[in-house]
Short mmCIF file of C-alpha atoms in Angstrom, two decimals:
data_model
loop_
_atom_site.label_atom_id
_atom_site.label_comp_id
_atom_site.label_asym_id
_atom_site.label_seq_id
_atom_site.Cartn_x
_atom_site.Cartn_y
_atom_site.Cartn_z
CA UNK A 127 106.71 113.54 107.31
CA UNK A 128 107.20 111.73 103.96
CA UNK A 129 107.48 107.92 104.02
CA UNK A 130 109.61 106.07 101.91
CA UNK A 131 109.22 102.76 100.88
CA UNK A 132 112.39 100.48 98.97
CA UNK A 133 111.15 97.59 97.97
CA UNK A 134 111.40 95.20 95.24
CA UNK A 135 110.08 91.09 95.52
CA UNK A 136 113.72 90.07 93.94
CA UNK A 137 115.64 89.65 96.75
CA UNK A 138 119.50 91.15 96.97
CA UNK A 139 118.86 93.75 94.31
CA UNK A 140 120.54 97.20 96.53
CA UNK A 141 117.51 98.11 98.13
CA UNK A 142 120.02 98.56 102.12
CA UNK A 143 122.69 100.02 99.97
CA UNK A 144 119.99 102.60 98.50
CA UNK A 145 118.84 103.22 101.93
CA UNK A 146 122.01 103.80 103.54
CA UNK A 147 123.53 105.98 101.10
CA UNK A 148 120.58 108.17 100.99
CA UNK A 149 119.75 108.27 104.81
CA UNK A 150 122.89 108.85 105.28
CA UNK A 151 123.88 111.83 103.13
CA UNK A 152 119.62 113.27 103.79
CA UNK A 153 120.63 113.10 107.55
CA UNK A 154 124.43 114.22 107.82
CA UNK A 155 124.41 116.90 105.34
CA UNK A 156 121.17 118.14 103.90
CA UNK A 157 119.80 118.35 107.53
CA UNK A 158 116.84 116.39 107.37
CA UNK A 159 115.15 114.69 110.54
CA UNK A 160 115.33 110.96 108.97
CA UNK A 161 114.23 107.73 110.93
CA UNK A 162 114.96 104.47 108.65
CA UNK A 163 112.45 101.46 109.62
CA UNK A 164 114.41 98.16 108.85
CA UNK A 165 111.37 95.75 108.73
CA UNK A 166 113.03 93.15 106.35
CA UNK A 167 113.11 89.80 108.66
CA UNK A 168 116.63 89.59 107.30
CA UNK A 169 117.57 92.50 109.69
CA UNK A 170 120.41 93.64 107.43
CA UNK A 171 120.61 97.50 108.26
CA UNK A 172 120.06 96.50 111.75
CA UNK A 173 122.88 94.18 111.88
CA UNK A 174 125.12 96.63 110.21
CA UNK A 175 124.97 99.33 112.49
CA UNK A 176 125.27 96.44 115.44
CA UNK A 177 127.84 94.61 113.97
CA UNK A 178 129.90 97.18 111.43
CA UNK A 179 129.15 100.70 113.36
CA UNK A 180 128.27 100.05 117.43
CA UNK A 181 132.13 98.95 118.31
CA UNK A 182 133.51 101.83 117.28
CA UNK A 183 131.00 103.59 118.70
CA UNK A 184 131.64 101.88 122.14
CA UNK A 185 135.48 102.31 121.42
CA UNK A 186 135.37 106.57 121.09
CA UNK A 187 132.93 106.80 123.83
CA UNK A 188 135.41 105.10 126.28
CA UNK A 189 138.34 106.85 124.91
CA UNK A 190 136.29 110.25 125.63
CA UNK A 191 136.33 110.80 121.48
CA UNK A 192 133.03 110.59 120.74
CA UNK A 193 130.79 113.19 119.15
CA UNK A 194 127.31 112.82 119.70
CA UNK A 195 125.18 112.34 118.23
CA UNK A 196 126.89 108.99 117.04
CA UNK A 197 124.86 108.14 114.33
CA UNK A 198 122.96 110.97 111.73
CA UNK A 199 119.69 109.47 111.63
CA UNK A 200 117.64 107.19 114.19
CA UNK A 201 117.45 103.07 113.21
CA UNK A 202 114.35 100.99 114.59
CA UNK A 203 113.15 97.38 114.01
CA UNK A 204 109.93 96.69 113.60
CA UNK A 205 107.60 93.91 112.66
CA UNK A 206 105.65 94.61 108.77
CA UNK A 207 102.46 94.39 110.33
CA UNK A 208 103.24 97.44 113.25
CA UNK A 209 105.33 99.91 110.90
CA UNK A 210 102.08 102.28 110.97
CA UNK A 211 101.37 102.00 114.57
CA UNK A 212 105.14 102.88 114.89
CA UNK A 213 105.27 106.08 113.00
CA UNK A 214 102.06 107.41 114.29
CA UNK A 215 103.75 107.91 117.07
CA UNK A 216 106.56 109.71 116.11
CA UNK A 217 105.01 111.54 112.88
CA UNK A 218 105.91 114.99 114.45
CA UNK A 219 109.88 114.13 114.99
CA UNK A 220 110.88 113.38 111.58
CA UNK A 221 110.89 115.19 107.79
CA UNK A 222 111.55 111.48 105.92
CA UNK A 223 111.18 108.08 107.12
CA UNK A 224 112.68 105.34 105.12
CA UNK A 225 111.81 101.52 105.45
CA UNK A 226 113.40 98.89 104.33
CA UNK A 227 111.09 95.50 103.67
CA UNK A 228 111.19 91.62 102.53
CA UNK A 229 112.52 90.97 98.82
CA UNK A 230 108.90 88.67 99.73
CA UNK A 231 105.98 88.64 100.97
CA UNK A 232 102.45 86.27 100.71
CA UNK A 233 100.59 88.51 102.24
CA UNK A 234 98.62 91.95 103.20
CA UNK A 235 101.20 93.21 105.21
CA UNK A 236 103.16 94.16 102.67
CA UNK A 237 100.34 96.16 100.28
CA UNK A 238 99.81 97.96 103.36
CA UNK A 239 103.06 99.04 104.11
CA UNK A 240 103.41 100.22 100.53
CA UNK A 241 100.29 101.69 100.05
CA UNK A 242 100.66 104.13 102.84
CA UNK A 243 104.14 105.21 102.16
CA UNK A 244 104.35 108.46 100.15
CA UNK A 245 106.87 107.15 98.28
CA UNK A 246 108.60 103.61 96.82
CA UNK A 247 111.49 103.78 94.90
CA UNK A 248 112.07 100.19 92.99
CA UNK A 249 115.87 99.27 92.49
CA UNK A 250 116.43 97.81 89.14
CA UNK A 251 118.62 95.60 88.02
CA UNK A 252 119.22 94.06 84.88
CA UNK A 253 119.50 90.08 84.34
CA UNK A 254 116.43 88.11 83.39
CA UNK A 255 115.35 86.90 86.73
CA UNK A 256 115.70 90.95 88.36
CA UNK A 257 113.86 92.73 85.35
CA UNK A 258 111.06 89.87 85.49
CA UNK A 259 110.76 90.47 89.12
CA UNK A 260 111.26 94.42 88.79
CA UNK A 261 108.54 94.98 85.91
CA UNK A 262 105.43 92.64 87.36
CA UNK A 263 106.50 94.37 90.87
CA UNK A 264 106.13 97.90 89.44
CA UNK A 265 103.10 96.82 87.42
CA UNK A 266 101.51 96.07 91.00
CA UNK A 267 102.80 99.82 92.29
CA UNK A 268 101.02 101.27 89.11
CA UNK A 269 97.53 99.92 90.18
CA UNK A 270 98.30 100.95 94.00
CA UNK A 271 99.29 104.37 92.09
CA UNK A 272 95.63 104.68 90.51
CA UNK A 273 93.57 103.39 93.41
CA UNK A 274 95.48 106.27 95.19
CA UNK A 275 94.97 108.93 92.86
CA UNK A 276 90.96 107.79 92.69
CA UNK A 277 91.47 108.54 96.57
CA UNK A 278 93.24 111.58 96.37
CA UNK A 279 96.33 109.86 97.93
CA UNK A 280 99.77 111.22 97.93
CA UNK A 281 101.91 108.20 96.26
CA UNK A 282 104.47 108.07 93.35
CA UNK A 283 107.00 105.25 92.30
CA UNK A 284 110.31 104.90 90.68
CA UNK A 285 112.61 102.73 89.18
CA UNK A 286 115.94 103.54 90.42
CA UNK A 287 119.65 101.71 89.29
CA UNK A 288 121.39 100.80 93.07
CA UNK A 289 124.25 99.44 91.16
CA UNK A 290 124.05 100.66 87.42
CA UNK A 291 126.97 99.57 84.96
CA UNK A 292 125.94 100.51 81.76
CA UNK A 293 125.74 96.78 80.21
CA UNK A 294 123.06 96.57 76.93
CA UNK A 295 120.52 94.90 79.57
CA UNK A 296 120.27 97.88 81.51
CA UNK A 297 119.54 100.05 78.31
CA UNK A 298 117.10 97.70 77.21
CA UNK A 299 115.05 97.79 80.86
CA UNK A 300 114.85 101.78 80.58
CA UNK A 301 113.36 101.51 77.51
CA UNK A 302 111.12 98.38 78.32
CA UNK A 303 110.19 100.37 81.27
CA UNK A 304 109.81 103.51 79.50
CA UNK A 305 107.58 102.10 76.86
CA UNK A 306 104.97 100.94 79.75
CA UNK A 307 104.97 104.27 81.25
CA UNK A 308 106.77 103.15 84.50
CA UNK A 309 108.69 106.18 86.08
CA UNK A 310 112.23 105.89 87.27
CA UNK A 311 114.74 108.34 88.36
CA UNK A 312 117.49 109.49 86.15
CA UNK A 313 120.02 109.49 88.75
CA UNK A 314 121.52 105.97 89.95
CA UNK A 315 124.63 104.45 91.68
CA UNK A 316 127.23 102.86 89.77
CA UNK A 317 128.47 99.46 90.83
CA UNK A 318 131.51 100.81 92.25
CA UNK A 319 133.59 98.90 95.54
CA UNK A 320 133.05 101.59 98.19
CA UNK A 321 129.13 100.48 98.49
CA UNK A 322 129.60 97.24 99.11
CA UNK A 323 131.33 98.84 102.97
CA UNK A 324 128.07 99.88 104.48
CA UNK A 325 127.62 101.67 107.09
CA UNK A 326 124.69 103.57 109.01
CA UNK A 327 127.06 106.02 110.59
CA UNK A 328 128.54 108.12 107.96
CA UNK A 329 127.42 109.74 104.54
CA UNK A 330 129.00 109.19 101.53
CA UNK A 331 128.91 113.38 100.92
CA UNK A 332 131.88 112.80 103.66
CA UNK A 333 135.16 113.53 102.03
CA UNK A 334 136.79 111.45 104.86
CA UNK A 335 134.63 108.61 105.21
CA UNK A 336 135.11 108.74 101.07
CA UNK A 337 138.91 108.39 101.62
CA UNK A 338 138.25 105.69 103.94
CA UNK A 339 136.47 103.38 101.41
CA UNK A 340 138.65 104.74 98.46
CA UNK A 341 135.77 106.55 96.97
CA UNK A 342 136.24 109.33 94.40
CA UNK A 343 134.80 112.64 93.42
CA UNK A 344 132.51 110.51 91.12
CA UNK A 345 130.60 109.45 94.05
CA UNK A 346 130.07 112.59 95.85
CA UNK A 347 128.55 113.32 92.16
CA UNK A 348 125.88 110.28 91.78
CA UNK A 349 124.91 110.93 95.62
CA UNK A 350 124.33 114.17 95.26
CA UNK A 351 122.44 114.36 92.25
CA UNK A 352 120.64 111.26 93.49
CA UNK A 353 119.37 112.87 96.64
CA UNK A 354 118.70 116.17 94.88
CA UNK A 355 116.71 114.19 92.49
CA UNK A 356 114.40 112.55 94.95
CA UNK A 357 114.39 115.50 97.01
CA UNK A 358 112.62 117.44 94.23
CA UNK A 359 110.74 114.24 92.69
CA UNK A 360 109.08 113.42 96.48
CA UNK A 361 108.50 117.42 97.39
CA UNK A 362 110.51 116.74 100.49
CA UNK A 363 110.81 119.91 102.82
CA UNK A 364 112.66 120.72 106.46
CA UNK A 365 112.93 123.38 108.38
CA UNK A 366 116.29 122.98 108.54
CA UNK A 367 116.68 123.05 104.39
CA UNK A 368 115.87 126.08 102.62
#
């Protein structure tokens, strides 16, 4: 099971949209066993899939329409300080587990959480305030990074663009980044309408949930080579993905 932590302290920076989009498309149609944790106190994946995703839910399963399962990937709550506890128990019934914490936090609960995930993956934005935030956040991973190493840890970070748009700023933070040996992922999601619809029931990979939100070919592209990207970046495996 490989653990994967999005997390930035700069609060509304992407990091449910990342998580959705790529639970979502690892679940649906790479065929990956994915749990996502949602242990932000904001509750905002959580309140999606109650609020955006459960009527209809309720709505084909009393019309006799529904096909189970009717969502691609499981969705728990759980408090910072028991997301360990959590998936020791269930460490044998899932490939990736994603969680989703605080934009802040004062105090060890969240090192812990991020030091035992396999995985963080930092979305990057690009005013002042973000790429202040984004750069002293990532410093912190790079420390976490060599204590782990010294412990012969599995962990690795990246920067990654939830909602990239190709202003000067943005150019500037891959090469500010770039030049203090912070990693980030080529791939990224432009700021494009369709993501601002989430939902924890269907992938973006989807032609017809694509139609639904007016998305283009251009985002089957970016999600693609976004999960294929962090698929080979994190090593994840499946039995059910060659």
């Amino acid at each position: 099971m490989k653990i994967i932590c999005v997390a930035n302290q700069k609060g509304g920076i992407g990091k449910s949209t990342l998580i959705t989009v790529l639970a979502g498309a690892l679940a649906a149609d790479y065929g990956y066993r994915v749990l996502v944790v949602d242990a932000d106190s904001q509750q905002t994946l959580a309140g999606v899939r109650l609020t955006n995703d459960q009527p209809s839910v309720e709505q084909e399963r009393l019309a006799g329409t529904l096909a189970e399962p009717a969502f691609p990937y499981a969705l728990e709550s759980v408090g910072m300080g028991q997301v360990y506890d959590r998936l020791d128990e269930v460490s044998d019934d899932y490939d990736v587990v994603f969680i989703d914490v605080p934009g802040r936090s004062d105090d060890t609960a969240m090192i812990d959480v991020l030091s035992g995930a396999n995985v963080v993956l930092v979305p990057v934005g690009a005013s002042d305030a973000e790429r202040l935030a984004t750069i002293s956040f990532m410093q912190l991973l790079q420390e976490i990074s060599r204590l782990s190493r010294e412990q012969g840890l599995d962990f690795q970070f990246f920067g990654v663009h939830s909602h990239r748009t190709n202003l000067k700023e943005e150019k500037d933070m891959d090469e500010f980044t770039d030049a203090l040996g912070l990693p980030r992922l080529q791939a990224s999601l432009r700021q494009l309408g369709c993501y601002k619809r989430l939902s924890t029931r269907y992938s973006y990979l989807n032609p017809a949930y694509r139609r639904a939100v007016g998305a283009d070919a251009a985002v089957e592209a970016e999600v693609r080579a976004l999960c294929d990207e962090l698929i080979a970046r994190a090593q994840l495996t499946s039995e059910l993905v060659s």
